[in-house]
PDB file of C-alpha atoms in Angstrom:
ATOM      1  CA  UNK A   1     -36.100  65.486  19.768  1.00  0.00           C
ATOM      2  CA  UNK A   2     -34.347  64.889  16.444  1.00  0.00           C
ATOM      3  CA  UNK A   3     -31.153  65.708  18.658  1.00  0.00           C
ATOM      4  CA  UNK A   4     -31.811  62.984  20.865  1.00  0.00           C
ATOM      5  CA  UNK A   5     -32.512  60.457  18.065  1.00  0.00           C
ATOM      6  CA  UNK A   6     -29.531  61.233  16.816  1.00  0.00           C
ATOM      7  CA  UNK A   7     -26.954  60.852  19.952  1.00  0.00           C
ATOM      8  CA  UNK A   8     -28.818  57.224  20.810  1.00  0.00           C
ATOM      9  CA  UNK A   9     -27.642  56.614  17.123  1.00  0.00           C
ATOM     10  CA  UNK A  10     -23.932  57.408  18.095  1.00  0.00           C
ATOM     11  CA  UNK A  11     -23.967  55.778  21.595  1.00  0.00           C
ATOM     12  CA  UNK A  12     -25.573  52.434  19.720  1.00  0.00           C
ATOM     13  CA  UNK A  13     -22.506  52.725  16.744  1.00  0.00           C
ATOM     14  CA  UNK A  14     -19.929  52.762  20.013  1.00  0.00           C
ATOM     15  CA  UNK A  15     -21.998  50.346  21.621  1.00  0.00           C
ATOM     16  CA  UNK A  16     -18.942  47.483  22.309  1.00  0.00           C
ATOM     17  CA  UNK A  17     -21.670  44.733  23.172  1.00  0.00           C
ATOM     18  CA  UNK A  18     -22.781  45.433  19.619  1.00  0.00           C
ATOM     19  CA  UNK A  19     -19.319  45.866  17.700  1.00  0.00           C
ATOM     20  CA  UNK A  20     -18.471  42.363  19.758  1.00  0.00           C
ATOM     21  CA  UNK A  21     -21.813  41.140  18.423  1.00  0.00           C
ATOM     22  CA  UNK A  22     -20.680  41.987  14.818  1.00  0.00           C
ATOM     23  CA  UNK A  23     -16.975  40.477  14.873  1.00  0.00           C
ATOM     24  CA  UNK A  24     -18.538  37.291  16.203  1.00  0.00           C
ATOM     25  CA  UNK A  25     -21.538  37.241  12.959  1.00  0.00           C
ATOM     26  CA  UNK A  26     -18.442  37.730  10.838  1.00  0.00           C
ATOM     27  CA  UNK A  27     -16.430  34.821  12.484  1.00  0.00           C
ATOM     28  CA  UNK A  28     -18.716  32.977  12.094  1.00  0.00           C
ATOM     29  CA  UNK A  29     -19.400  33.304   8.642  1.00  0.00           C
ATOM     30  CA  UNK A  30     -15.866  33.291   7.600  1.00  0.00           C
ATOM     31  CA  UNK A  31     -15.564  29.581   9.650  1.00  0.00           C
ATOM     32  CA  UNK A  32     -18.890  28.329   7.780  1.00  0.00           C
ATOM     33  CA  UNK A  33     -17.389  29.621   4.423  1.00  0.00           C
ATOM     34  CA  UNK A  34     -14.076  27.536   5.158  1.00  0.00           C
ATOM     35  CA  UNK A  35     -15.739  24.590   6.275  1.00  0.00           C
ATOM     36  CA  UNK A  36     -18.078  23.627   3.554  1.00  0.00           C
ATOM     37  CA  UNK A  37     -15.735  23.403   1.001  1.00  0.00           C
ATOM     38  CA  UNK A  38     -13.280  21.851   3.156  1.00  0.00           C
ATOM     39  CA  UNK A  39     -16.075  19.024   4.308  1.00  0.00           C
ATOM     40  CA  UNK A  40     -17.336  18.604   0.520  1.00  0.00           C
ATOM     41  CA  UNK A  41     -13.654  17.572  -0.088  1.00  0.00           C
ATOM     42  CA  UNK A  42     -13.211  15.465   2.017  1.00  0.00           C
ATOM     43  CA  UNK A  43     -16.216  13.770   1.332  1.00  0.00           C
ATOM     44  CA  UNK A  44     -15.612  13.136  -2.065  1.00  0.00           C
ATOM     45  CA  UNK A  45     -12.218  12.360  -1.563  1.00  0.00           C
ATOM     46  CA  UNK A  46     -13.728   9.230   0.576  1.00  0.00           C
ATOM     47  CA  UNK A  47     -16.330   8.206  -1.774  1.00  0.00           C
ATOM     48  CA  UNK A  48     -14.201   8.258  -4.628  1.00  0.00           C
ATOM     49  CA  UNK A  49     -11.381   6.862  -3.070  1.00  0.00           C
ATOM     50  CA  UNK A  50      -7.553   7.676  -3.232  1.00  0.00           C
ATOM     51  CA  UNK A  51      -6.804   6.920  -6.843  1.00  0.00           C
ATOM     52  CA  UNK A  52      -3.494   4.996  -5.802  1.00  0.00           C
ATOM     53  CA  UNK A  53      -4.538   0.784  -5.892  1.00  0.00           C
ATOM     54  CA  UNK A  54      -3.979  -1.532  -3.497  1.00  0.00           C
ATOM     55  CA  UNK A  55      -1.211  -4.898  -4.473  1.00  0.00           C
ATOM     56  CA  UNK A  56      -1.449  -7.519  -2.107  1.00  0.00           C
ATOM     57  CA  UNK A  57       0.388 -10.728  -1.567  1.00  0.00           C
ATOM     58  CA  UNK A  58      -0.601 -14.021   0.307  1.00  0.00           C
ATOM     59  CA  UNK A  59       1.757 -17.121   0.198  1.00  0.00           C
ATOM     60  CA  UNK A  60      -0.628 -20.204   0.208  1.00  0.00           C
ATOM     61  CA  UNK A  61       2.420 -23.389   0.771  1.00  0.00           C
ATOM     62  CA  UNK A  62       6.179 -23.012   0.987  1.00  0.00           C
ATOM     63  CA  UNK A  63       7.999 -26.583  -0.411  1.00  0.00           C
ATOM     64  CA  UNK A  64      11.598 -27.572  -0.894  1.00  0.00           C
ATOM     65  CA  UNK A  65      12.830 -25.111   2.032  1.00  0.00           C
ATOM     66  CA  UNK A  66      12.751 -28.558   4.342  1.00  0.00           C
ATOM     67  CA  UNK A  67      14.874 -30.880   2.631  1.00  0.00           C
ATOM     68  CA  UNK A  68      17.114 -32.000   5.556  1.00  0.00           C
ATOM     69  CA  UNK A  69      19.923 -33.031   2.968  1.00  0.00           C
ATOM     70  CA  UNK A  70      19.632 -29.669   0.825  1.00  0.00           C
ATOM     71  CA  UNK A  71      19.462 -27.010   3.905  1.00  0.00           C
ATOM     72  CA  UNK A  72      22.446 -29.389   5.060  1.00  0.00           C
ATOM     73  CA  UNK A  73      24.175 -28.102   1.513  1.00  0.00           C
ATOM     74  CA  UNK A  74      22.730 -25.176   1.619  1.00  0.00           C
ATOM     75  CA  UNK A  75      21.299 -25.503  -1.953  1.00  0.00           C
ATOM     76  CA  UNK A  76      17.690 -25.404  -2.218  1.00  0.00           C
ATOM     77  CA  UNK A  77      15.155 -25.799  -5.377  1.00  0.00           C
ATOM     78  CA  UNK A  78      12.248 -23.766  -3.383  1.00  0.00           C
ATOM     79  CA  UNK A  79       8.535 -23.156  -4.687  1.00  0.00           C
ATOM     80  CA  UNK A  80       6.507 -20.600  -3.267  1.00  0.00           C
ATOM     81  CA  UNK A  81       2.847 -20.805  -3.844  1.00  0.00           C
ATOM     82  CA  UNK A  82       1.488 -17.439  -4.190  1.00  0.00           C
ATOM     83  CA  UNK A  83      -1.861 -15.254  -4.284  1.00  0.00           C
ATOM     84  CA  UNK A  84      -1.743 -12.108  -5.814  1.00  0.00           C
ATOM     85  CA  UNK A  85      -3.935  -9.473  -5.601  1.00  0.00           C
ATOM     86  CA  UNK A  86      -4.974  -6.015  -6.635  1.00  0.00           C
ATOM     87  CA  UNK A  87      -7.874  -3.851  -5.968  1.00  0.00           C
ATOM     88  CA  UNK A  88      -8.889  -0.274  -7.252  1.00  0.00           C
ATOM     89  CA  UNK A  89     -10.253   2.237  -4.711  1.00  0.00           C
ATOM     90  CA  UNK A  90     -11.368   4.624  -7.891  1.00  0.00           C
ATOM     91  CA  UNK A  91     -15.053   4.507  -9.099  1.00  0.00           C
ATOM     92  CA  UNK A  92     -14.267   5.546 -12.490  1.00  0.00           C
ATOM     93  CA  UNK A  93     -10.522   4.066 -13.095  1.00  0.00           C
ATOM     94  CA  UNK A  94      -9.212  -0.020 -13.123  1.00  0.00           C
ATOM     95  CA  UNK A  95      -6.435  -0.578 -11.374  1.00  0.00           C
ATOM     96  CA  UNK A  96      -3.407  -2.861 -13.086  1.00  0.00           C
ATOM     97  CA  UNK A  97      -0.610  -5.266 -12.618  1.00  0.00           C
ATOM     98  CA  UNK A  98       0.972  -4.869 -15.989  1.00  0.00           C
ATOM     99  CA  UNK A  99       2.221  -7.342 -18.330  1.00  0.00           C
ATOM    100  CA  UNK A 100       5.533  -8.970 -17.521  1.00  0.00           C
ATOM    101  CA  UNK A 101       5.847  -7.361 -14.087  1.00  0.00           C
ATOM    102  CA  UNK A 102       7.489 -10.337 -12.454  1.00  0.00           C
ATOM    103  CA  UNK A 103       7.489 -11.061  -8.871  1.00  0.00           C
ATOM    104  CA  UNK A 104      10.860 -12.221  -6.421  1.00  0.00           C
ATOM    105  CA  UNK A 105      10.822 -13.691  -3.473  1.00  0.00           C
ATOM    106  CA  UNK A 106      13.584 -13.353  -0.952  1.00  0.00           C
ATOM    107  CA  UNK A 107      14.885 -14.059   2.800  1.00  0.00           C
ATOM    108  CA  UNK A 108      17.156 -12.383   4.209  1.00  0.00           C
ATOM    109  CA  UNK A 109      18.203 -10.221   1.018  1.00  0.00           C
ATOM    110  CA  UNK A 110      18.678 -14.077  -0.602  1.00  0.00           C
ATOM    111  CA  UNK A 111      16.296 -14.080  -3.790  1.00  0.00           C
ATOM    112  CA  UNK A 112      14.950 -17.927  -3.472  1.00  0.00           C
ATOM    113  CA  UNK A 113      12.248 -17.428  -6.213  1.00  0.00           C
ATOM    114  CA  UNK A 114      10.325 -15.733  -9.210  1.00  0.00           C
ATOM    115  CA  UNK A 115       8.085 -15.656 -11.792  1.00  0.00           C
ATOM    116  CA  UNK A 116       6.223 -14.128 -14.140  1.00  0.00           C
ATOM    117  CA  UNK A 117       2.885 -12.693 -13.653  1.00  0.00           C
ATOM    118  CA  UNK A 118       0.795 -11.723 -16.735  1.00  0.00           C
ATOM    119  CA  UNK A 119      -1.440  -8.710 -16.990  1.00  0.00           C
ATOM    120  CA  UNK A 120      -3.878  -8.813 -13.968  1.00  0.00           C
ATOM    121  CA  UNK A 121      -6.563  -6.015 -13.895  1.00  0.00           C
ATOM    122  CA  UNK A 122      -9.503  -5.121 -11.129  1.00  0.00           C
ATOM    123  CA  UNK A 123     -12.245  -2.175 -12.405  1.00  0.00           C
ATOM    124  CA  UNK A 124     -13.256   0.790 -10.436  1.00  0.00           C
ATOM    125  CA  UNK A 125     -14.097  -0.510  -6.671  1.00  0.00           C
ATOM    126  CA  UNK A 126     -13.196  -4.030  -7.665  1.00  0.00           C
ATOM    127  CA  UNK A 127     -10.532  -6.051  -6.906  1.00  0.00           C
ATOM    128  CA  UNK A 128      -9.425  -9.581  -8.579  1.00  0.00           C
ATOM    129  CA  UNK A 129      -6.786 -11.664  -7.478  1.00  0.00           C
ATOM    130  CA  UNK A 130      -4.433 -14.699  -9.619  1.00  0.00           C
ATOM    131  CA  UNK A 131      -2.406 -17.650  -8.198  1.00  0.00           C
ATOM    132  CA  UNK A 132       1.026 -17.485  -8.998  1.00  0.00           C
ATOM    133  CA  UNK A 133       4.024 -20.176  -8.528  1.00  0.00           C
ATOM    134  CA  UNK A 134       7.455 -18.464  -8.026  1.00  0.00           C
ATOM    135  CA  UNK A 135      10.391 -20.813  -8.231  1.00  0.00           C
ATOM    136  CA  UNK A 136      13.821 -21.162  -7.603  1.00  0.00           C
ATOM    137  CA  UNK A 137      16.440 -24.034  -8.681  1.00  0.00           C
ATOM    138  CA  UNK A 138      19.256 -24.869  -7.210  1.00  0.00           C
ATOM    139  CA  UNK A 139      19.908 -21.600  -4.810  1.00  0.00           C
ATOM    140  CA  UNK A 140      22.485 -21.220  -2.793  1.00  0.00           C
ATOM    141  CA  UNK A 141      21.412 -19.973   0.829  1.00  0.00           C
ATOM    142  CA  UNK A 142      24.506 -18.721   3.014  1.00  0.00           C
ATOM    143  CA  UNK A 143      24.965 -21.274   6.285  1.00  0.00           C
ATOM    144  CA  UNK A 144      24.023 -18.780   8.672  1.00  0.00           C
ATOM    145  CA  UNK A 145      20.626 -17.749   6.773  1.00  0.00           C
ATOM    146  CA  UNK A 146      19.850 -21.328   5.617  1.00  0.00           C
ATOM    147  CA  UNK A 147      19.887 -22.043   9.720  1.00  0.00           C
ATOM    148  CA  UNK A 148      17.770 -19.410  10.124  1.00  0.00           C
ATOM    149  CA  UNK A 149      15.201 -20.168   7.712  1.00  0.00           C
ATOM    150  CA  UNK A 150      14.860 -23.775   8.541  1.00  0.00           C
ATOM    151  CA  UNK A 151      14.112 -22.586  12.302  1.00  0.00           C
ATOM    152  CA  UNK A 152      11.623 -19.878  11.632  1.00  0.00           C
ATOM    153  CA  UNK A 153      10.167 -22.422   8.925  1.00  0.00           C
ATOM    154  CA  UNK A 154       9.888 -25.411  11.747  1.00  0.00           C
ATOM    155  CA  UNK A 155       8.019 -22.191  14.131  1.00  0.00           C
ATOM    156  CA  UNK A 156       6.024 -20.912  11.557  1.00  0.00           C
ATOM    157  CA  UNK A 157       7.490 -17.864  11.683  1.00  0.00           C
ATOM    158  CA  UNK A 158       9.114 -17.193   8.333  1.00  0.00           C
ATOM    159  CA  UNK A 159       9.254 -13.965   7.065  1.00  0.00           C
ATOM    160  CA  UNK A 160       9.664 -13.098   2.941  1.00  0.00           C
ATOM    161  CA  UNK A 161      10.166 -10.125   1.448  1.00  0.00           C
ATOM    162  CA  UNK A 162       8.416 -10.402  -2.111  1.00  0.00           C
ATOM    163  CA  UNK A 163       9.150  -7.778  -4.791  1.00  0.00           C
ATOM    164  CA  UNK A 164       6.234  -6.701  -7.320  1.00  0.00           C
ATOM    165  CA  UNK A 165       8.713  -5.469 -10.343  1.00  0.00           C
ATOM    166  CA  UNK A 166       7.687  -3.606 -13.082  1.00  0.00           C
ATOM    167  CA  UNK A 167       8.546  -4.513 -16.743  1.00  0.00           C
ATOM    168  CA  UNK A 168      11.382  -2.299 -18.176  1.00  0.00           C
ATOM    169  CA  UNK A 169      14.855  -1.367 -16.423  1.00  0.00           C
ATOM    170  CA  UNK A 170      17.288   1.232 -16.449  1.00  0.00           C
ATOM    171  CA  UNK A 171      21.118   0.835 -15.556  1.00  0.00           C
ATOM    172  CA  UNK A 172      20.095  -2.449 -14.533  1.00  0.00           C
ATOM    173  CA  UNK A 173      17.138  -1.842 -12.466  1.00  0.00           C
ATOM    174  CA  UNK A 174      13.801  -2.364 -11.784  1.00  0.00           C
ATOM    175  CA  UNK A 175      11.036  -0.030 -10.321  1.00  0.00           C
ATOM    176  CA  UNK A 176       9.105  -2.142  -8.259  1.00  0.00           C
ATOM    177  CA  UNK A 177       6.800  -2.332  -4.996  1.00  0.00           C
ATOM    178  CA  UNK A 178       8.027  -4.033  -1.887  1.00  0.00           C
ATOM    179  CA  UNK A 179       5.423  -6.624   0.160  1.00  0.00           C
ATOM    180  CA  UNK A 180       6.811  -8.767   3.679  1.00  0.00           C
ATOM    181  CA  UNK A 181       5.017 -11.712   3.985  1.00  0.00           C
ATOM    182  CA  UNK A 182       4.900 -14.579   6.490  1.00  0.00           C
ATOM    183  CA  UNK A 183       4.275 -17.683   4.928  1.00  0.00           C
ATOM    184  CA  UNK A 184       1.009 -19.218   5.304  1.00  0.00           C
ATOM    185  CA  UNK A 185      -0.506 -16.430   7.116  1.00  0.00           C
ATOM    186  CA  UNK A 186      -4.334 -16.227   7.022  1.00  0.00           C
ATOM    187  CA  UNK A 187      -4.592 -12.678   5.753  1.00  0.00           C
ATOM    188  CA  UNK A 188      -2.893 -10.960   3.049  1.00  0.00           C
ATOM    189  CA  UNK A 189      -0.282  -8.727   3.480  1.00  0.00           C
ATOM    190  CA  UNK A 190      -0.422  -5.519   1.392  1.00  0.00           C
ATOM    191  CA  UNK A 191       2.585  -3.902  -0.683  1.00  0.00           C
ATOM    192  CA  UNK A 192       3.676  -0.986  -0.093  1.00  0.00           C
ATOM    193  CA  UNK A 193       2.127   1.901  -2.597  1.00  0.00           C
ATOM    194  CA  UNK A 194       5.225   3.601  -3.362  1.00  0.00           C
ATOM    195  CA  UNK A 195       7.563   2.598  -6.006  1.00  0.00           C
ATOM    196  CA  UNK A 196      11.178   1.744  -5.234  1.00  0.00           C
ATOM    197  CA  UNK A 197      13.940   1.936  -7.716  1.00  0.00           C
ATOM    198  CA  UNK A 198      15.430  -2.095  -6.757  1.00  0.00           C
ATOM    199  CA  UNK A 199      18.338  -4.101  -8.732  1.00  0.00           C
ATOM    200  CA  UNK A 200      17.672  -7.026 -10.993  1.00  0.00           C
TER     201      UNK A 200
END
């Protein structure tokens, strides 16, 4: 009897059913072992937020881009009427616009305006926003933009790219965040996160 014990013990260790059986227990727990960490990462890493803030830019009113006698000239004393805005997506850090970071606004690659924007900060999962008046005095606008920008002004339709740029410069040069905004648009349009080395 002991004999027959013992060869029902080697047919069940070659058993495939049961060796298939094992592999798929151990799968398994491997996968569960992978995933939990993996899920409790991710998990945190959306209730904590990215650490990178968010810089946004609305512009409120455009003026002195109309002048029928200036765009004629192609000289234009511009004022941009801005909203500027940052928000932290960290529940234990602020996020900053730093003093003297200065903002430009542009068409075309034409800077029409800037100004200075003093420190601004939001705390963790906050965000605060400042108005800001960029302006420009006597610019000249090449012919062929200046027509442009008096048609997509009449349609609403304006397009400006508005530099965030960060106090210091090297060789000349600013790092700074880029933002495209239309004028007057209802909702803000956001900057983009990554810094950009861009000329004075």
């Amino acid at each position: 009897m002991d004999a027959d014990v013992e060869n029902q013990e080697v047919m069940a260790d070659g058993d495939p059913e049961a060796e298939e059986r094992k592999r798929n227990a151990r799968m398994w727990c491997e996968a569960v072992l992978f995933t939990v960490p993996v899920t409790i990462l991710l998990v945190t890493w959306f209730v904590l937020g990215s650490p990178r803030p968010r810089y946004y830019i609305t512009i409120r009113s455009v003026s002195g881009l109309d002048a029928p006698a200036a765009a004629a000239l192609g000289v234009v004393d511009p004022t941009f009427n801005l909203t500027l805005g940052v928000a932290s997506r960290n529940y234990e850090e602020s996020a900053c616009v730093d003093q003297d970071t200065f903002v430009e606004v542009a068409y075309r690659g034409v800077p029409l305006a800037s100004a200075t924007v003093g420190r601004l900060c939001a705390g963790p999962r906050m965000a605060t926003e400042r108005p800001v008046v960029a302006r420009g005095e006597a610019v000249h606008v090449p012919e062929t933009v200046m027509d442009a920008l008096v048609e997509e002004m009449r349609q609403g339709a304006a397009v400006f790219d508005v530099a965030l740029k960060l106090p210091g410069e090297i060789d000349g040069r600013r790092l700074g965040r880029r933002c495209r905004v239309r004028a007057a648009a209802t909702a803000a349009a956001m900057c983009t996160s990554d810094l950009y080395w861009m000329d004075l």
